[in-house]
CSV table of C-alpha atoms in Angstrom, one decimal:
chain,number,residue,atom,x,y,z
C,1,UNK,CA,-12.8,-6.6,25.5
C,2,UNK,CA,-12.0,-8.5,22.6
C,3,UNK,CA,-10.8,-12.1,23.0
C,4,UNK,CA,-6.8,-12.7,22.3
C,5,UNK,CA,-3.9,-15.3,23.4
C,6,UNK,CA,0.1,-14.4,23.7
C,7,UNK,CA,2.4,-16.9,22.8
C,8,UNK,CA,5.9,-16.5,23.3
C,9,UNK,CA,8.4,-17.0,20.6
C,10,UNK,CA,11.6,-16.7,22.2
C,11,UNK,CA,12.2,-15.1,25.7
C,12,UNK,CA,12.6,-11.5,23.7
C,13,UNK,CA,9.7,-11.9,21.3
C,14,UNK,CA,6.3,-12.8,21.2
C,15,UNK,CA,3.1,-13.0,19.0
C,16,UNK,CA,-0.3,-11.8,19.9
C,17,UNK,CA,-3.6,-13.7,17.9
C,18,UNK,CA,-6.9,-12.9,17.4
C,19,UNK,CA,-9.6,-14.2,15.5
C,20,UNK,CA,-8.2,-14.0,12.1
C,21,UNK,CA,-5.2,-11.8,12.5
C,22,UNK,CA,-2.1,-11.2,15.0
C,23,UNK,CA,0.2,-9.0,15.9
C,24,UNK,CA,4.0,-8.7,17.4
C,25,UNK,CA,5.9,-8.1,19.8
C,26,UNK,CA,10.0,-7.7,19.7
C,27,UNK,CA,12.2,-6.3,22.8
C,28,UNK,CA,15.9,-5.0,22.4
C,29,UNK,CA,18.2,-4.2,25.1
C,30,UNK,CA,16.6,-0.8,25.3
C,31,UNK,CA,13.4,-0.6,23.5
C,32,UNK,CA,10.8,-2.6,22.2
C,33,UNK,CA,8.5,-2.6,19.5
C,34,UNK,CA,4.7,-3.8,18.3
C,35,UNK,CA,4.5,-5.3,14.6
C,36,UNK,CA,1.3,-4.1,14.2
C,37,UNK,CA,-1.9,-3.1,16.4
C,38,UNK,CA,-4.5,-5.6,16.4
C,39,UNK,CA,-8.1,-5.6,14.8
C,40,UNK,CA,-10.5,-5.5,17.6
C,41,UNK,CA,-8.2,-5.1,20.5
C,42,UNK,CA,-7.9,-1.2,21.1
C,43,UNK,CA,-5.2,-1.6,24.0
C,44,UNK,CA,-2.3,-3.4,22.4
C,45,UNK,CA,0.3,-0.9,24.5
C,46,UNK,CA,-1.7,-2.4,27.5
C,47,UNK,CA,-0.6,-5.7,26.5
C,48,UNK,CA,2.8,-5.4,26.1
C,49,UNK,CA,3.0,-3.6,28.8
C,50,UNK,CA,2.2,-6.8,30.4
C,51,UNK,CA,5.4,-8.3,28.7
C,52,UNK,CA,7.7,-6.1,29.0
C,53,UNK,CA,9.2,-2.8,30.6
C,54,UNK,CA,10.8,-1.4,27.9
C,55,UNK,CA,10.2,1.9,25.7
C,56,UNK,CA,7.8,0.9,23.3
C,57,UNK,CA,7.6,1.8,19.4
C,58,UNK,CA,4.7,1.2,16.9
C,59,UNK,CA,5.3,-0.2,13.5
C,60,UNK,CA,2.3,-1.1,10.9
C,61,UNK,CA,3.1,-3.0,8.0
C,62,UNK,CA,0.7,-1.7,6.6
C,63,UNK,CA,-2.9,0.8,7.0
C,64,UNK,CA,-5.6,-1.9,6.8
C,65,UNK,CA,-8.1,-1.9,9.4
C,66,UNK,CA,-7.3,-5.5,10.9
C,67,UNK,CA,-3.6,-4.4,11.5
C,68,UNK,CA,-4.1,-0.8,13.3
C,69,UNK,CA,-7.0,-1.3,16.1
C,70,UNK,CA,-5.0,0.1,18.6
C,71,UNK,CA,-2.7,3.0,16.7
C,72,UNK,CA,-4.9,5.6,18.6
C,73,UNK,CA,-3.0,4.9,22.2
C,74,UNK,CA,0.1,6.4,20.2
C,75,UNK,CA,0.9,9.6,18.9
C,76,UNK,CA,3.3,8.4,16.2
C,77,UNK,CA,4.4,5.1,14.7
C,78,UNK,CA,6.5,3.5,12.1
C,79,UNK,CA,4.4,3.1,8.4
C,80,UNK,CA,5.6,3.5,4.3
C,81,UNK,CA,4.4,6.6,3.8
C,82,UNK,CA,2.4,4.7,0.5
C,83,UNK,CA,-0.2,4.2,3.2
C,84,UNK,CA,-1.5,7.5,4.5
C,85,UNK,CA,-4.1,7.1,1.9
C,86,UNK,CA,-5.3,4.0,2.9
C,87,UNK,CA,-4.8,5.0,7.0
C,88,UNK,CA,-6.3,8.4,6.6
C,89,UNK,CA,-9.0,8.6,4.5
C,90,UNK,CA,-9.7,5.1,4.5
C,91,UNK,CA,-9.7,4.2,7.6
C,92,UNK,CA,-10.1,7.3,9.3
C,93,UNK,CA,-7.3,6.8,11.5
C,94,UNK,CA,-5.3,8.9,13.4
C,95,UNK,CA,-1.7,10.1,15.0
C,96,UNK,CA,1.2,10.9,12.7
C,97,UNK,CA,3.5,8.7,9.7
C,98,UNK,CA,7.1,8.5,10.8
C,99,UNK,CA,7.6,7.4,7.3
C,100,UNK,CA,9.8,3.8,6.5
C,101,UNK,CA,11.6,3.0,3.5
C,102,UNK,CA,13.0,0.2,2.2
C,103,UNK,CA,16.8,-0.8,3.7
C,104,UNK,CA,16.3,1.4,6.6
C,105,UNK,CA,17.3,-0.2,10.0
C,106,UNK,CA,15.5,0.4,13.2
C,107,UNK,CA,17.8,-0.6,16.3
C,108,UNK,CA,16.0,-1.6,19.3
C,109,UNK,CA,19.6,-2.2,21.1
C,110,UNK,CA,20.9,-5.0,20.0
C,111,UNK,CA,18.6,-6.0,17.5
C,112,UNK,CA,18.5,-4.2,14.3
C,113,UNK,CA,15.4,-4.9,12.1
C,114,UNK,CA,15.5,-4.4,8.4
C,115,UNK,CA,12.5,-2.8,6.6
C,116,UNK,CA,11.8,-4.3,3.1
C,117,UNK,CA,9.1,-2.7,0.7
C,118,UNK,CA,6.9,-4.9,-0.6
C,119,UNK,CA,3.8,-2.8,-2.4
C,120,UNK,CA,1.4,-5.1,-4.7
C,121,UNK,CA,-1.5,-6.2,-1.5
C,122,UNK,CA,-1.0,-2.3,-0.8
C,123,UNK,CA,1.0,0.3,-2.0
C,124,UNK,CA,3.2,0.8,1.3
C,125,UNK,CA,2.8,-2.5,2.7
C,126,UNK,CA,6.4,-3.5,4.5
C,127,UNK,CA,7.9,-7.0,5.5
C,128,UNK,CA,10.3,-6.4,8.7
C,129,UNK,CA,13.6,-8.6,8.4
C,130,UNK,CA,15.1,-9.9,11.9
C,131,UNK,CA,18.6,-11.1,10.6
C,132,UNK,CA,20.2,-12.1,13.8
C,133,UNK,CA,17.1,-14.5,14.0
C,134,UNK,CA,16.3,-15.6,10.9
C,135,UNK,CA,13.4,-14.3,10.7
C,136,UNK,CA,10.8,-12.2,8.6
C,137,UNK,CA,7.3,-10.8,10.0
C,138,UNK,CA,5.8,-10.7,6.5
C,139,UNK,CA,2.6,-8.9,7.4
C,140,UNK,CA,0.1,-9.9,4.4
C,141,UNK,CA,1.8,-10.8,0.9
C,142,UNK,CA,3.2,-13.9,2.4
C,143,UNK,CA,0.7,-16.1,3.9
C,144,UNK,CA,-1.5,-19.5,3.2
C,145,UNK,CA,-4.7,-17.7,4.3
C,146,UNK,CA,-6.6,-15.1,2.3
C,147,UNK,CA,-4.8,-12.3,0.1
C,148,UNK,CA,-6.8,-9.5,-0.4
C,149,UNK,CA,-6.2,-7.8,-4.6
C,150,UNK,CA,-9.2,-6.2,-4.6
C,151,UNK,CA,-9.8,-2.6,-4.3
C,152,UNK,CA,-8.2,0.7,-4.8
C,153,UNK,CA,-4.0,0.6,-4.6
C,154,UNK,CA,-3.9,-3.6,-4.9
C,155,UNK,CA,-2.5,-5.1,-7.7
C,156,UNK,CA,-1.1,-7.8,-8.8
C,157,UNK,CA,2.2,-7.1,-11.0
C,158,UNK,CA,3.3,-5.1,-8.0
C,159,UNK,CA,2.4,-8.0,-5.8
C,160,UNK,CA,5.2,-10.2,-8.0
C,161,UNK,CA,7.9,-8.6,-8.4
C,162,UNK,CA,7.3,-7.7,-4.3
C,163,UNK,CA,8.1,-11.4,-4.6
C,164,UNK,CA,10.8,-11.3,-6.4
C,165,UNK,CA,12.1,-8.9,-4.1
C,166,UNK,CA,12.2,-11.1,-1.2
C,167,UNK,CA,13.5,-14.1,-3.5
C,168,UNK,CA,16.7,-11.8,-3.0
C,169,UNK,CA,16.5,-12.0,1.1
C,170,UNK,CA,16.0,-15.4,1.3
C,171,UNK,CA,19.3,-16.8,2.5
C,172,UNK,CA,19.3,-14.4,5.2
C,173,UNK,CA,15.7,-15.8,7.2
C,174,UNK,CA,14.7,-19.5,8.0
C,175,UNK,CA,11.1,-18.8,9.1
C,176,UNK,CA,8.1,-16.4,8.3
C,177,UNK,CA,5.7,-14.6,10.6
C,178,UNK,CA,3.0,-13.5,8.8
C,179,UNK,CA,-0.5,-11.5,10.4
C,180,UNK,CA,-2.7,-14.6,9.0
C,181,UNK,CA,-3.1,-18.0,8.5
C,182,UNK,CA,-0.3,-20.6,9.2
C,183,UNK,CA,2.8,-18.9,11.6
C,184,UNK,CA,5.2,-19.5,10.6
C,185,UNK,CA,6.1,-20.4,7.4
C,186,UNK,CA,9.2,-21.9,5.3
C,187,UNK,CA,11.0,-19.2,2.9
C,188,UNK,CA,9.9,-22.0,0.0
C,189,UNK,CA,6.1,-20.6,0.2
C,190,UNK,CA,8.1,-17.4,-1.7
C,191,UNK,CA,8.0,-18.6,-5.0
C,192,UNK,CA,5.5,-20.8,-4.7
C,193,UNK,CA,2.9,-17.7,-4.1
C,194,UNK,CA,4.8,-16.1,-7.3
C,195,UNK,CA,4.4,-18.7,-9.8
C,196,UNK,CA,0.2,-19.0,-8.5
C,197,UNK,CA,0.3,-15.6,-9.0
C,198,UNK,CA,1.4,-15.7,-12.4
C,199,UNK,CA,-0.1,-18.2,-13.0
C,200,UNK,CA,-3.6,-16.1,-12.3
C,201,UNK,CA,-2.4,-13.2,-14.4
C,202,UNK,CA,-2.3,-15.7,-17.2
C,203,UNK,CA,-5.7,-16.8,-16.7
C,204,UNK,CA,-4.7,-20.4,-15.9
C,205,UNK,CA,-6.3,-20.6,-13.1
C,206,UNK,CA,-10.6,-20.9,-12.7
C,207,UNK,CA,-11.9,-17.9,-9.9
C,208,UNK,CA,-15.8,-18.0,-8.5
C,209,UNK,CA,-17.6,-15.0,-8.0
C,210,UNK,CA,-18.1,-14.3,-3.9
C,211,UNK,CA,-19.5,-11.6,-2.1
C,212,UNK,CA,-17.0,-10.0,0.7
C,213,UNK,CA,-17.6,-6.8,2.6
C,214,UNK,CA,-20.8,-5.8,0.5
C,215,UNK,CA,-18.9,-6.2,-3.1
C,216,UNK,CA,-18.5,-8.7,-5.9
C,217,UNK,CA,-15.0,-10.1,-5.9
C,218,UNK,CA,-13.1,-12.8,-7.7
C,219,UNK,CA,-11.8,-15.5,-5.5
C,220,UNK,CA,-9.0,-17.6,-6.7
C,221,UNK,CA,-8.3,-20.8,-4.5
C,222,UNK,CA,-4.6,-21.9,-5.5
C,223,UNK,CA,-3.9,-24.4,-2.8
C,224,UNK,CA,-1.4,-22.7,-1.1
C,225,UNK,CA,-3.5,-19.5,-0.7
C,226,UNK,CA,-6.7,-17.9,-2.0
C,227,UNK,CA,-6.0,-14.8,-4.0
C,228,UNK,CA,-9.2,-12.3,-3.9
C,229,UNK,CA,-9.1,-10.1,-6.8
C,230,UNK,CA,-11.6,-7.7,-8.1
C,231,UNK,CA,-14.3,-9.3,-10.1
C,232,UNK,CA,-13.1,-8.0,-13.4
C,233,UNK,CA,-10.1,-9.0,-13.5
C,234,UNK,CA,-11.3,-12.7,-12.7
């Protein structure tokens, strides 16, 4: 069984870690919903079954293989339907797409979460927006670990103006949950991470050649955040 810790956020919400990665959990008055599934857990519903009693839901910000190690213990959950490309053939996964877009509002009773679209780290990747708290669970575009550009679907115009997207939100949360690195984080790390990433598509910034995964990629460290990009483009 893989290794993880819960930490409670508040008395209705609470984050799961793992080496490298985590995962949510929020309760409403009637259901409650997982931000994600875990990487090398495989019984996330287990879990937060230990948390709460509720009906629960399953939402993925996105389809990468750290964020759905557990979406086979349910037959249907929450995704951008941008990702069944990724989920599917990628990674071989399982169950079916109720399919997000962005604006729509999923009410756990009493606590209505916002989906935002933010494509660019992957075409359907989602940020969820918790008004009443304050709060966004970011999933990967915002973060001050390592943000993967390389590969099929990533890219990094989309990745700015996803930015620039959520530049428009940002009176309406005070903190950031993301799946990696530092949680949470200050809405000011927005456009920070947008001007970096400008600043790499200008080529003002120096990238090394690293191995991840078996391939050649371009690794930008800008500080805040390491941008991986595909070697070419570096």
């Amino acid at each position: 069984m893989s290794a993880y810790r819960i930490l409670q956020i508040d008395s209705h919400t609470y984050r799961i870690d793992e080496e490298g990665v985590r995962f949510f959990l929020l309760e409403g008055n009637e259901k409650a919903l997982l931000i994600d599934s875990g990487m090398m857990v495989h019984n996330a519903k287990e879990i937060a079954g230990t948390l709460t009693p509720l009906p629960l839901l399953l939402l993925n910000t996105h389809g990468d293989i750290d964020h759905v190690g557990s979406n086979d213990e349910f037959e249907s959950f929450y995704m951008n339907d941008a990702e069944a490309s990724n989920y599917y053939k990628v990674q071989k996964k399982s169950g079916i797409i109720i399919p997000l877009e962005n604006g729509d509002i999923l009410d756990l009773g009493d606590r209505k979460l916002e989906i935002i679209t933010l494509p660019g780290h992957t075409p359907g990747s989602i940020g969820v927006l918790d008004a009443s708290r304050g709060w966004l669970f970011s999933g990967d575009p915002v973060q001050d670990g390592s943000i993967f550009m390389f590969g099929a679907g990533r890219e990094m115009h989309a990745y700015i103006r996803s930015l620039e997207k959520l530049e428009g939100y940002m009176n309406r949360f005070d903190l950031i949950f993301p799946s990696h690195g530092t949680c949470p984080l200050t809405p000011d790390y927005i456009p920070r991470l947008k001007e970096k990433a400008k600043e790499i598509l200008e080529g003002k910034t120096e990238g090394e050649v690293i191995m991840i995964h078996g391939m050649k990629v371009m690794k930008h460290d800008v500080s805040i955040a390491s941008f991986l990009l595909d070697a070419q483009e570096g």
